[in-house]
Amino acid sequence: MQRAHQPAAIPDIRLATLYRQQCATCHGSERLGAMGPALLPENLERIKPAEVLRVIREGRPATQMAGYAGKLSEPEIQGLARWVQQPPAKPVGWTAAEMRASHREFVKPDYSDKVKPAFKVNDPHNLFVVVEAGDHHVSVIDGDTFTPITRFQSHFALHGGPKFTPDGRFVYFASRDGWVSQYDLYTLKKVAEIRVGINTRNVAVSSDGKWVLAGNTLPQNLVLLDARGLKPVRTYPVKDREGKSSRVSAVYDAAPRNSFVVALKDAPELWSISYDPKAEPFYSGFVHDYKMKEGIPTKGFLNPRVTPLQMVLDDFYFDPDYKYVMGASRDGKAQVISLVSRGKVAELPLRGMPHLGSGITFKANGRLYMASTNLNTPTVTVIDMQSWKVAKEIPIPGPGFFLRSHEDTPYAWVDSMMSPTAKDTISIIDKRTLEVVRQLRLRPGKTNAHVEFTRDGRYALVSIMENPGELVIVDAKTFREVKALPMSKPIGKYNVYNKVTRSEGTSH
Ligand code: HEC
């Protein structure tokens, strides 16, 4: 018996009709997104179920998404919130034809190195690209004067950090809904875009500037694109030795090895794809969809080479030479894998949930260290990269997400953004003593996170990750605020020089 004040849940078939009538025009008949974002469990994972419900009820201010309170009944709103977080009855796909049809080239740039920036700038390598998640925009900032150069609309929910060509001219963005875009920082024009999937993790750009690799969770594959204009070149279904599909966790460029490295979410394997045309052939050892046969030599160029792992490792960090990869598992175990011998070389005695993806390396006292935050313990773990032992656990006021430094500063800056009470505190660690020497609360009560340095390491740019938010520029020696720029939830900022030179103080 249903109680009077608790009406029966609305059946899925009714909700599907309601969706078609009310939501499909903007979110797509298959929920793949249209003018609004895709509404599938993978895509909604980023926000909390309570937020899904709230958005449907109240809408999002200053966007096309209006609230449905009053228009739909409360049980209908709750039903739809639940329904969009369920997988669709008919599994969705993204075919090669759909991908090709989404491809657009807006301009054909002159790729010669005679092209110079079309605006006044002292050092085009000291530009910052700022991703503003609040209203899905990107700002380009001059890192010498801290003045904005341009601001443009991006696809919905960019993530994974933009990636640059080695000359620093082109930048590539990936959106959660699978859009990859190429943007020219010299002409300030969008060059091309393509939708490579329905749910994408990130992209990597090859160190020769020729290729872009995108890693997807929906469909479970990798898509290789021509870096000049984003034409699709090849799609790799991601299947493990047993033929079971896996989501991609992240793709990386291992520049000194002329190869991409792929972290998988569901398979105990590490993939690498060489983009060196002279790469040695190899014996795959595994049977894969794309016609690798056991014991049959496979061409080294652009073919995935599989390294079996003892466990799923889906968050990677590399040593500066890309000889080793440190990988963490979901349950907080971590190992060091050699990319040369393709085997495990050490266990890493880490606690909690290490966030290797935003780690840094630094030399201090004659040793090479790697440091990373921990998503559920209020510490920064420092690892000695010669012994692979923990050198120090540095306490900070709450779990942190991003750790950043620069070759030309003795300090590393870390947030505590995973803590509701300490999210406004940036802790500054002296790399020589491994002690916190200072704490900054630039905007008390607000999320202060994600630091990136200028090319010369003199200034640190800190995000006030709110909407409205700010980009606060701080003198990295005196810790004094120099300037603040208004921004709409600036989730990340990326200095061209530090990225293309692979500064040891930032992620890649
Ligand atoms: C007029 C177009 C439009 C209609 C109709 C519409 N939406 Fe939206 N919706 C949007 C846009 C645009 C956004 C993104 C807003 C933003 O920038 O955050 C959005 C965002 C959302 C989000 C948040 C997604 C995320 O990942 O942050 C949910 C959930 C959602 N809509 C559900 C619905 C449901 C359910 C319906 C039907 C009852 C509906 N929408 C109808 C345009 C629309």
Coordinates of C-alpha atoms and ligand atoms in Angstrom, one line a residue:
M1 CA 0.0 0.0 0.0
Q2 CA 1.3 3.5 -0.8
R3 CA 0.9 6.0 1.8
A4 CA -1.1 9.1 0.8
H5 CA 1.8 11.6 1.1
Q6 CA 4.2 9.3 -0.8
P7 CA 2.9 8.9 -4.3
A8 CA 4.0 5.9 -6.4
A9 CA 7.3 6.4 -8.2
I10 CA 6.7 7.4 -11.8
P11 CA 7.4 4.5 -14.1
D12 CA 10.5 4.8 -16.4
I13 CA 8.4 4.7 -19.5
R14 CA 6.5 7.9 -18.4
L15 CA 9.8 9.5 -17.5
A16 CA 11.2 8.8 -21.0
T17 CA 8.1 10.5 -22.5
L18 CA 8.5 13.4 -20.1
Y19 CA 12.2 13.7 -21.1
R20 CA 11.3 13.7 -24.8
Q21 CA 8.7 16.4 -24.3
Q22 CA 10.7 18.7 -21.9
C23 CA 14.4 18.1 -22.2
A24 CA 15.3 16.4 -25.5
T25 CA 15.4 19.6 -27.6
C26 CA 18.4 20.8 -25.6
H27 CA 19.9 17.6 -24.3
G28 CA 19.4 15.4 -27.4
S29 CA 16.9 12.6 -28.0
E30 CA 19.5 10.0 -27.0
R31 CA 20.7 12.1 -24.1
L32 CA 24.0 12.7 -25.9
G33 CA 23.7 16.4 -25.6
A34 CA 22.9 19.1 -28.1
M35 CA 22.8 22.8 -27.2
G36 CA 22.8 21.5 -23.5
P37 CA 25.3 18.9 -22.1
A38 CA 24.9 15.1 -22.3
L39 CA 22.8 13.6 -19.6
L40 CA 24.3 10.2 -19.0
P41 CA 25.6 8.7 -15.7
E42 CA 29.2 9.0 -16.9
N43 CA 28.7 12.6 -17.7
L44 CA 26.8 13.4 -14.5
E45 CA 29.4 11.7 -12.3
R46 CA 31.2 15.0 -12.0
I47 CA 28.4 16.5 -9.9
K48 CA 26.5 15.2 -6.9
P49 CA 23.0 13.6 -7.2
A50 CA 21.7 16.4 -5.0
E51 CA 23.0 18.9 -7.6
V52 CA 21.3 17.1 -10.5
L53 CA 18.0 17.3 -8.6
R54 CA 18.6 21.0 -7.7
V55 CA 19.5 22.0 -11.3
I56 CA 16.3 20.4 -12.6
R57 CA 14.2 22.0 -9.9
E58 CA 15.9 25.5 -9.9
G59 CA 17.9 25.7 -13.1
R60 CA 21.3 27.3 -13.5
P61 CA 21.3 31.1 -13.4
A62 CA 22.4 32.9 -16.5
T63 CA 22.1 29.8 -18.7
Q64 CA 19.5 28.3 -20.9
M65 CA 18.7 25.7 -18.2
A66 CA 15.6 27.0 -16.5
G67 CA 14.1 25.5 -13.4
Y68 CA 11.2 23.1 -13.6
A69 CA 9.7 23.7 -10.2
G70 CA 6.1 24.8 -10.9
K71 CA 6.2 23.4 -14.4
L72 CA 6.6 19.7 -13.4
S73 CA 5.4 18.1 -10.2
E74 CA 7.9 17.3 -7.5
P75 CA 7.6 13.5 -8.1
E76 CA 8.2 14.2 -11.8
I77 CA 11.3 16.2 -11.1
Q78 CA 12.7 13.6 -8.7
G79 CA 11.9 10.9 -11.2
L80 CA 13.7 12.7 -14.0
A81 CA 16.7 13.3 -11.7
R82 CA 17.0 9.6 -11.0
W83 CA 16.3 8.6 -14.6
V84 CA 19.0 10.8 -16.2
Q85 CA 21.5 9.2 -13.8
Q86 CA 20.6 5.7 -15.0
P87 CA 22.1 4.2 -18.1
P88 CA 19.7 4.4 -21.1
A89 CA 17.7 1.3 -21.9
K90 CA 19.4 1.1 -25.3
P91 CA 23.2 1.5 -24.9
V92 CA 24.5 4.6 -26.6
G93 CA 27.4 4.6 -29.1
W94 CA 29.4 7.0 -31.0
T95 CA 30.2 5.7 -34.5
A96 CA 33.1 6.7 -36.7
A97 CA 30.6 8.3 -39.0
E98 CA 29.1 10.4 -36.2
M99 CA 32.6 11.4 -35.2
R100 CA 33.5 12.4 -38.8
A101 CA 30.3 14.3 -39.2
S102 CA 31.1 16.4 -36.1
H103 CA 34.5 17.5 -37.5
R104 CA 34.8 21.2 -38.4
E105 CA 37.8 23.2 -39.6
F106 CA 37.1 26.9 -39.2
V107 CA 40.4 28.2 -40.6
K108 CA 43.5 26.8 -42.3
P109 CA 46.3 28.3 -40.4
D110 CA 49.7 29.2 -41.9
Y111 CA 51.8 26.7 -39.9
S112 CA 55.2 28.2 -40.9
D113 CA 57.3 29.5 -38.0
K114 CA 57.4 32.9 -39.6
V115 CA 53.9 33.6 -38.1
K116 CA 54.1 35.8 -35.0
P117 CA 51.4 36.8 -32.5
A118 CA 48.9 39.2 -34.0
F119 CA 48.7 41.2 -30.8
K120 CA 51.2 43.1 -28.7
V121 CA 53.0 40.8 -26.3
N122 CA 56.5 40.8 -24.9
D123 CA 56.9 37.1 -24.4
P124 CA 54.4 34.7 -26.1
H125 CA 55.8 31.9 -24.0
N126 CA 54.7 33.6 -20.8
L127 CA 51.0 33.5 -21.7
F128 CA 48.5 31.9 -19.4
V129 CA 45.5 30.0 -20.6
V130 CA 42.8 30.1 -17.9
V131 CA 39.9 27.6 -17.9
E132 CA 36.8 29.2 -16.4
A133 CA 34.3 26.6 -15.5
G134 CA 31.6 28.9 -14.1
D135 CA 30.4 30.0 -17.5
H136 CA 32.5 27.7 -19.8
H137 CA 35.0 30.3 -21.1
V138 CA 38.7 30.4 -21.6
S139 CA 40.8 33.5 -20.9
V140 CA 44.3 34.2 -22.3
I141 CA 46.4 36.4 -19.9
D142 CA 49.7 38.1 -20.6
G143 CA 52.0 36.7 -17.8
D144 CA 54.3 39.8 -17.9
T145 CA 51.6 42.4 -17.3
F146 CA 48.8 40.2 -16.0
T147 CA 46.3 41.8 -18.4
P148 CA 43.7 39.8 -20.2
I149 CA 44.3 39.4 -24.0
T150 CA 41.1 37.6 -25.0
R151 CA 38.2 35.6 -23.6
F152 CA 36.2 33.1 -25.6
Q153 CA 33.4 30.5 -25.1
S154 CA 34.5 26.9 -24.7
H155 CA 32.6 23.6 -24.9
F156 CA 30.7 22.6 -21.8
A157 CA 32.9 21.4 -18.9
L158 CA 36.5 21.4 -20.1
H159 CA 38.7 19.2 -18.1
G160 CA 42.0 17.4 -18.0
G161 CA 44.0 20.6 -18.6
P162 CA 44.7 22.1 -22.1
K163 CA 47.8 20.8 -23.9
F164 CA 50.2 22.7 -26.1
T165 CA 52.2 22.1 -29.2
P166 CA 56.0 22.2 -28.5
D167 CA 56.4 25.7 -30.0
G168 CA 53.6 26.9 -27.7
R169 CA 51.5 28.2 -30.5
F170 CA 48.5 25.8 -30.5
V171 CA 46.5 24.7 -27.5
Y172 CA 44.1 21.8 -27.4
F173 CA 41.1 21.4 -25.1
A174 CA 39.0 18.4 -24.2
S175 CA 35.5 18.7 -22.8
R176 CA 33.7 16.2 -20.7
D177 CA 31.2 15.6 -23.4
G178 CA 33.9 14.5 -25.9
W179 CA 34.7 17.7 -27.8
V180 CA 38.3 18.3 -28.7
S181 CA 39.2 21.8 -30.0
Q182 CA 42.4 23.3 -31.5
Y183 CA 43.0 27.0 -30.8
D184 CA 45.7 29.3 -32.3
L185 CA 47.2 31.5 -29.6
Y186 CA 48.9 33.6 -32.2
T187 CA 45.8 34.5 -34.3
L188 CA 43.4 34.0 -31.3
K189 CA 41.2 31.9 -33.5
K190 CA 39.6 28.5 -33.0
V191 CA 41.1 26.3 -35.8
A192 CA 39.1 23.1 -35.6
E193 CA 36.9 20.9 -33.4
I194 CA 35.6 17.3 -33.4
R195 CA 33.5 15.3 -31.0
V196 CA 35.6 12.1 -30.4
G197 CA 33.2 10.5 -27.9
I198 CA 30.4 11.0 -25.5
N199 CA 32.5 11.1 -22.4
T200 CA 36.2 12.0 -22.7
R201 CA 38.9 12.0 -20.0
N202 CA 41.7 14.1 -21.6
V203 CA 44.0 14.6 -24.5
A204 CA 47.8 14.4 -24.9
V205 CA 49.8 16.1 -27.7
S206 CA 52.9 14.4 -29.1
S207 CA 56.2 16.1 -28.5
D208 CA 56.7 16.3 -32.3
G209 CA 53.5 18.4 -32.5
K210 CA 52.0 16.0 -35.0
W211 CA 49.4 14.0 -33.1
V212 CA 46.7 14.4 -30.5
L213 CA 45.5 11.4 -28.6
A214 CA 42.1 11.5 -26.8
G215 CA 41.1 9.0 -24.1
N216 CA 37.4 8.1 -23.8
T217 CA 35.3 6.4 -21.2
L218 CA 32.3 6.4 -23.6
P219 CA 32.8 4.6 -25.9
Q220 CA 35.7 2.8 -24.4
N221 CA 38.4 3.7 -26.8
L222 CA 41.3 6.0 -27.8
V223 CA 41.1 8.3 -30.8
L224 CA 44.2 9.6 -32.6
L225 CA 43.8 12.9 -34.4
D226 CA 46.0 14.9 -36.8
A227 CA 47.2 17.8 -34.6
R228 CA 46.8 20.1 -37.6
G229 CA 43.1 20.4 -38.1
L230 CA 42.0 17.4 -35.9
K231 CA 41.1 15.0 -38.7
P232 CA 40.6 11.5 -37.1
V233 CA 43.4 9.2 -38.1
R234 CA 42.7 6.0 -36.1
T235 CA 40.4 4.6 -33.4
Y236 CA 41.7 2.0 -30.9
P237 CA 39.1 0.0 -29.0
V238 CA 40.4 -0.5 -25.5
K239 CA 40.2 -4.2 -24.6
D240 CA 42.3 -6.1 -22.2
R241 CA 43.9 -9.5 -22.8
E242 CA 40.6 -11.3 -22.2
G243 CA 38.8 -9.0 -24.6
K244 CA 37.0 -7.1 -21.8
S245 CA 36.5 -3.4 -22.5
S246 CA 38.1 -0.8 -20.2
R247 CA 37.5 2.9 -19.7
V248 CA 40.5 5.1 -20.3
S249 CA 41.6 6.9 -17.2
A250 CA 44.1 9.3 -18.8
V251 CA 46.5 9.7 -21.7
Y252 CA 50.0 11.2 -21.3
D253 CA 52.8 12.2 -23.6
A254 CA 56.1 10.6 -22.7
A255 CA 58.2 13.0 -24.7
P256 CA 61.7 11.5 -24.2
R257 CA 60.3 8.1 -25.3
N258 CA 58.4 9.5 -28.3
S259 CA 55.3 7.8 -27.2
F260 CA 51.9 8.2 -25.5
V261 CA 51.2 6.3 -22.3
V262 CA 47.7 5.3 -21.4
A263 CA 46.3 4.6 -18.0
L264 CA 43.2 2.3 -17.9
K265 CA 40.5 2.3 -15.3
D266 CA 39.3 -1.3 -15.5
A267 CA 42.2 -3.4 -16.8
P268 CA 45.5 -4.2 -15.1
E269 CA 47.5 -3.0 -18.1
L270 CA 49.6 0.0 -19.2
W271 CA 49.5 0.9 -22.8
S272 CA 52.1 2.8 -24.8
I273 CA 51.8 4.0 -28.3
S274 CA 55.0 5.1 -30.1
Y275 CA 54.8 8.0 -32.5
D276 CA 58.4 7.5 -33.7
P277 CA 58.2 6.5 -37.3
K278 CA 61.4 4.5 -36.8
A279 CA 60.1 2.6 -33.7
E280 CA 61.2 -1.0 -33.5
P281 CA 58.6 -3.6 -34.2
F282 CA 57.6 -5.7 -31.2
Y283 CA 55.9 -8.9 -30.3
S284 CA 52.6 -8.0 -28.8
G285 CA 52.2 -11.1 -26.7
F286 CA 48.4 -10.4 -26.6
V287 CA 45.7 -10.8 -29.1
H288 CA 43.8 -7.6 -29.6
D289 CA 41.0 -6.4 -31.7
Y290 CA 43.2 -4.3 -34.0
K291 CA 44.9 -7.4 -35.4
M292 CA 47.8 -7.9 -33.1
K293 CA 48.5 -11.6 -32.9
E294 CA 50.4 -13.4 -30.2
G295 CA 54.0 -13.9 -31.3
I296 CA 53.6 -11.9 -34.5
P297 CA 55.8 -8.9 -34.9
T298 CA 53.8 -5.7 -34.8
K299 CA 54.9 -2.5 -36.3
G300 CA 56.2 -0.2 -33.6
F301 CA 54.8 3.1 -35.0
L302 CA 51.3 4.0 -33.8
N303 CA 50.5 0.5 -32.4
P304 CA 49.6 0.1 -28.7
R305 CA 52.1 -2.0 -26.8
V306 CA 50.7 -3.6 -23.7
T307 CA 52.5 -3.9 -20.4
P308 CA 50.7 -6.2 -18.0
L309 CA 50.3 -5.0 -14.4
Q310 CA 49.6 -6.8 -11.1
M311 CA 46.7 -4.5 -10.4
V312 CA 44.7 -1.7 -12.0
L313 CA 46.8 1.5 -11.8
D314 CA 44.8 4.5 -13.1
D315 CA 46.6 7.6 -11.8
F316 CA 50.1 8.1 -13.1
Y317 CA 53.2 10.3 -12.4
F318 CA 56.4 10.1 -14.4
D319 CA 60.0 10.8 -13.5
P320 CA 61.6 13.6 -15.5
D321 CA 63.2 11.2 -18.0
Y322 CA 60.0 9.1 -18.4
K323 CA 62.0 5.9 -17.5
Y324 CA 59.6 5.2 -14.6
V325 CA 55.9 5.6 -14.0
M326 CA 54.5 5.8 -10.5
G327 CA 50.9 4.4 -10.6
A328 CA 48.2 4.5 -7.9
S329 CA 45.2 2.2 -7.6
R330 CA 41.8 3.3 -6.6
D331 CA 42.3 1.7 -3.1
G332 CA 45.4 3.7 -2.5
K333 CA 48.1 1.1 -3.4
A334 CA 51.0 2.4 -5.5
Q335 CA 53.8 0.9 -7.6
V336 CA 56.7 2.0 -9.7
I337 CA 56.8 0.5 -13.2
S338 CA 59.8 0.8 -15.5
L339 CA 58.9 1.9 -18.9
V340 CA 62.2 0.5 -20.1
S341 CA 62.1 -3.1 -18.7
R342 CA 58.3 -2.9 -18.7
G343 CA 58.0 -4.4 -15.2
K344 CA 57.4 -3.4 -11.6
V345 CA 60.5 -2.1 -9.8
A346 CA 59.1 -1.1 -6.4
E347 CA 56.1 -0.8 -4.2
L348 CA 55.3 2.7 -2.9
P349 CA 54.4 2.7 0.7
L350 CA 51.7 5.4 0.4
R351 CA 48.7 5.9 2.7
G352 CA 45.2 7.1 1.9
M353 CA 44.3 8.2 -1.7
P354 CA 47.5 9.6 -3.3
H355 CA 46.8 12.1 -6.1
L356 CA 49.9 11.4 -8.2
G357 CA 48.4 13.1 -11.2
S358 CA 49.1 16.5 -9.7
G359 CA 52.5 15.7 -8.2
I360 CA 55.8 17.5 -8.6
T361 CA 59.5 16.6 -8.6
F362 CA 62.3 18.7 -7.2
K363 CA 66.0 18.4 -6.3
A364 CA 66.9 19.3 -2.7
N365 CA 69.9 18.4 -0.6
G366 CA 71.4 16.4 -3.5
R367 CA 68.3 14.1 -3.8
L368 CA 65.5 13.9 -6.3
Y369 CA 62.1 14.0 -4.7
M370 CA 58.6 13.5 -5.8
A371 CA 55.7 14.9 -3.8
S372 CA 52.0 14.4 -4.1
T373 CA 48.8 15.4 -2.3
N374 CA 46.4 12.9 -0.8
L375 CA 42.7 13.1 -1.5
N376 CA 41.6 11.8 1.9
T377 CA 44.4 12.6 4.4
P378 CA 45.8 16.0 5.3
T379 CA 49.3 15.3 4.2
V380 CA 51.8 15.9 1.4
T381 CA 53.8 12.8 0.8
V382 CA 57.4 13.2 -0.2
I383 CA 59.1 10.3 -1.9
D384 CA 62.9 9.8 -2.4
M385 CA 63.1 8.8 -6.0
Q386 CA 66.4 6.9 -5.5
S387 CA 65.2 4.6 -2.8
W388 CA 61.4 4.9 -3.6
K389 CA 60.9 5.3 0.2
V390 CA 58.8 7.9 1.9
A391 CA 61.1 10.7 2.9
K392 CA 58.4 12.7 4.8
E393 CA 54.7 13.1 5.4
I394 CA 54.1 16.9 5.7
P395 CA 51.0 17.7 7.6
I396 CA 48.7 20.4 6.1
P397 CA 45.3 21.6 7.4
G398 CA 43.1 19.5 5.1
P399 CA 43.4 17.1 2.2
G400 CA 44.8 18.9 -0.9
F401 CA 44.4 18.5 -4.6
F402 CA 47.0 20.5 -6.4
L403 CA 50.7 20.8 -5.5
R404 CA 52.8 23.2 -7.5
S405 CA 56.3 24.6 -7.6
H406 CA 58.9 25.9 -10.1
E407 CA 62.6 25.4 -10.7
D408 CA 63.3 29.0 -9.6
T409 CA 61.5 29.1 -6.3
P410 CA 62.5 27.2 -3.1
Y411 CA 58.9 26.7 -2.2
A412 CA 56.0 24.4 -3.2
W413 CA 52.5 25.6 -2.8
V414 CA 49.6 23.3 -1.9
D415 CA 45.9 23.8 -1.3
S416 CA 43.6 22.0 1.1
M417 CA 40.6 22.2 -1.2
M418 CA 39.2 18.8 -0.3
S419 CA 38.5 20.0 3.2
P420 CA 35.3 22.0 3.9
T421 CA 37.0 23.9 6.7
A422 CA 40.5 24.4 5.3
K423 CA 39.6 24.9 1.6
D424 CA 40.6 28.6 1.9
T425 CA 44.2 27.8 3.0
I426 CA 47.3 27.5 0.8
S427 CA 50.3 26.0 2.6
I428 CA 53.8 26.9 1.5
I429 CA 56.4 24.2 1.9
D430 CA 60.1 24.9 1.9
K431 CA 61.6 22.3 -0.5
R432 CA 64.9 22.4 1.4
T433 CA 63.5 21.6 4.9
L434 CA 60.2 19.9 3.9
E435 CA 58.4 22.1 6.4
V436 CA 55.4 24.3 6.0
V437 CA 56.8 27.8 6.4
R438 CA 53.7 29.9 5.7
Q439 CA 50.0 29.8 5.2
L440 CA 48.0 32.1 3.0
R441 CA 44.3 32.7 3.2
L442 CA 43.9 35.1 0.2
R443 CA 40.1 35.1 0.4
P444 CA 38.9 33.6 3.7
G445 CA 36.0 31.2 3.5
K446 CA 36.5 30.7 -0.3
T447 CA 38.2 27.8 -2.2
N448 CA 41.8 28.9 -2.8
A449 CA 43.3 26.3 -5.1
H450 CA 45.4 25.5 -8.2
V451 CA 48.6 27.5 -8.3
E452 CA 50.7 28.1 -11.4
F453 CA 53.9 30.1 -11.7
T454 CA 55.0 32.6 -14.3
R455 CA 57.7 31.5 -16.6
D456 CA 60.4 32.9 -14.3
G457 CA 58.9 31.6 -11.1
R458 CA 58.5 35.1 -9.6
Y459 CA 54.8 35.1 -9.3
A460 CA 52.2 32.5 -8.3
L461 CA 48.7 32.7 -9.7
V462 CA 46.1 31.3 -7.4
S463 CA 42.5 30.5 -8.3
I464 CA 39.6 31.6 -6.1
M465 CA 37.4 28.8 -7.4
E466 CA 34.0 30.3 -6.9
N467 CA 31.5 32.0 -9.2
P468 CA 32.1 34.9 -9.2
G469 CA 35.8 34.1 -8.5
E470 CA 39.2 35.6 -9.0
L471 CA 42.7 35.0 -10.2
V472 CA 45.0 36.3 -7.5
I473 CA 48.6 37.1 -8.4
V474 CA 51.0 36.7 -5.5
D475 CA 54.7 37.6 -5.4
A476 CA 56.4 34.3 -4.8
K477 CA 59.1 35.8 -2.7
T478 CA 57.2 38.2 -0.4
F479 CA 53.9 36.3 -0.6
R480 CA 52.2 39.7 -1.1
E481 CA 49.2 40.0 -3.4
V482 CA 50.1 42.0 -6.5
K483 CA 46.9 42.0 -8.5
A484 CA 43.5 40.2 -8.8
L485 CA 41.5 39.6 -12.0
P486 CA 37.7 38.7 -11.8
M487 CA 37.0 35.2 -13.2
S488 CA 34.1 32.8 -13.4
K489 CA 35.2 29.8 -11.3
P490 CA 38.7 29.6 -12.7
I491 CA 39.5 25.9 -12.2
G492 CA 42.9 25.9 -13.8
K493 CA 45.5 28.1 -15.4
Y494 CA 48.4 27.0 -17.6
N495 CA 51.6 28.8 -18.4
V496 CA 52.7 28.0 -21.9
Y497 CA 56.5 28.0 -21.2
N498 CA 56.2 25.9 -18.0
K499 CA 54.0 23.4 -19.9
V500 CA 56.1 23.0 -23.1
T501 CA 59.4 22.8 -21.2
R502 CA 57.8 20.3 -18.7
S503 CA 58.7 22.3 -15.7
E504 CA 59.3 19.9 -12.8
G505 CA 56.9 22.0 -10.7
T506 CA 53.7 21.4 -12.7
S507 CA 51.7 18.5 -14.1
H508 CA 51.8 17.7 -17.8
Ligands
HEC1 C1 16.4 25.3 -23.4 C2 17.3 24.3 -23.3 C3 17.3 23.3 -22.1 C4 16.2 22.5 -21.8 C5 14.8 22.5 -22.4 C6 16.6 21.7 -20.7 N1 17.9 21.9 -20.4 FE1 19.0 21.1 -18.9 N2 20.6 22.3 -19.4 C7 20.6 23.2 -20.5 C8 21.9 23.8 -20.5 C9 22.4 24.9 -21.5 C10 22.7 23.3 -19.4 C11 24.1 23.7 -19.0 C12 24.0 24.9 -18.0 C13 25.4 25.3 -17.5 O1 26.0 26.0 -18.3 O2 25.7 24.9 -16.4 C14 21.8 22.3 -18.8 C15 22.2 21.6 -17.6 C16 21.4 20.6 -17.1 C17 21.9 19.7 -16.1 C18 23.2 19.8 -15.4 C19 24.2 19.0 -16.2 C20 25.6 19.1 -15.7 O3 26.4 18.2 -16.1 O4 26.0 20.0 -15.0 C21 20.9 18.8 -15.8 C22 20.9 17.7 -14.8 C23 19.8 19.1 -16.7 N3 20.2 20.2 -17.5 C24 18.6 18.4 -16.8 C25 17.5 18.8 -17.6 C26 16.3 18.1 -17.6 C27 15.9 16.9 -16.8 C28 15.5 18.8 -18.5 C29 14.0 18.5 -18.8 C30 13.1 18.5 -17.7 C31 16.3 19.9 -19.1 N4 17.5 19.8 -18.5 C32 15.8 20.8 -20.0 C33 19.6 23.4 -21.4 C34 18.3 22.9 -21.3

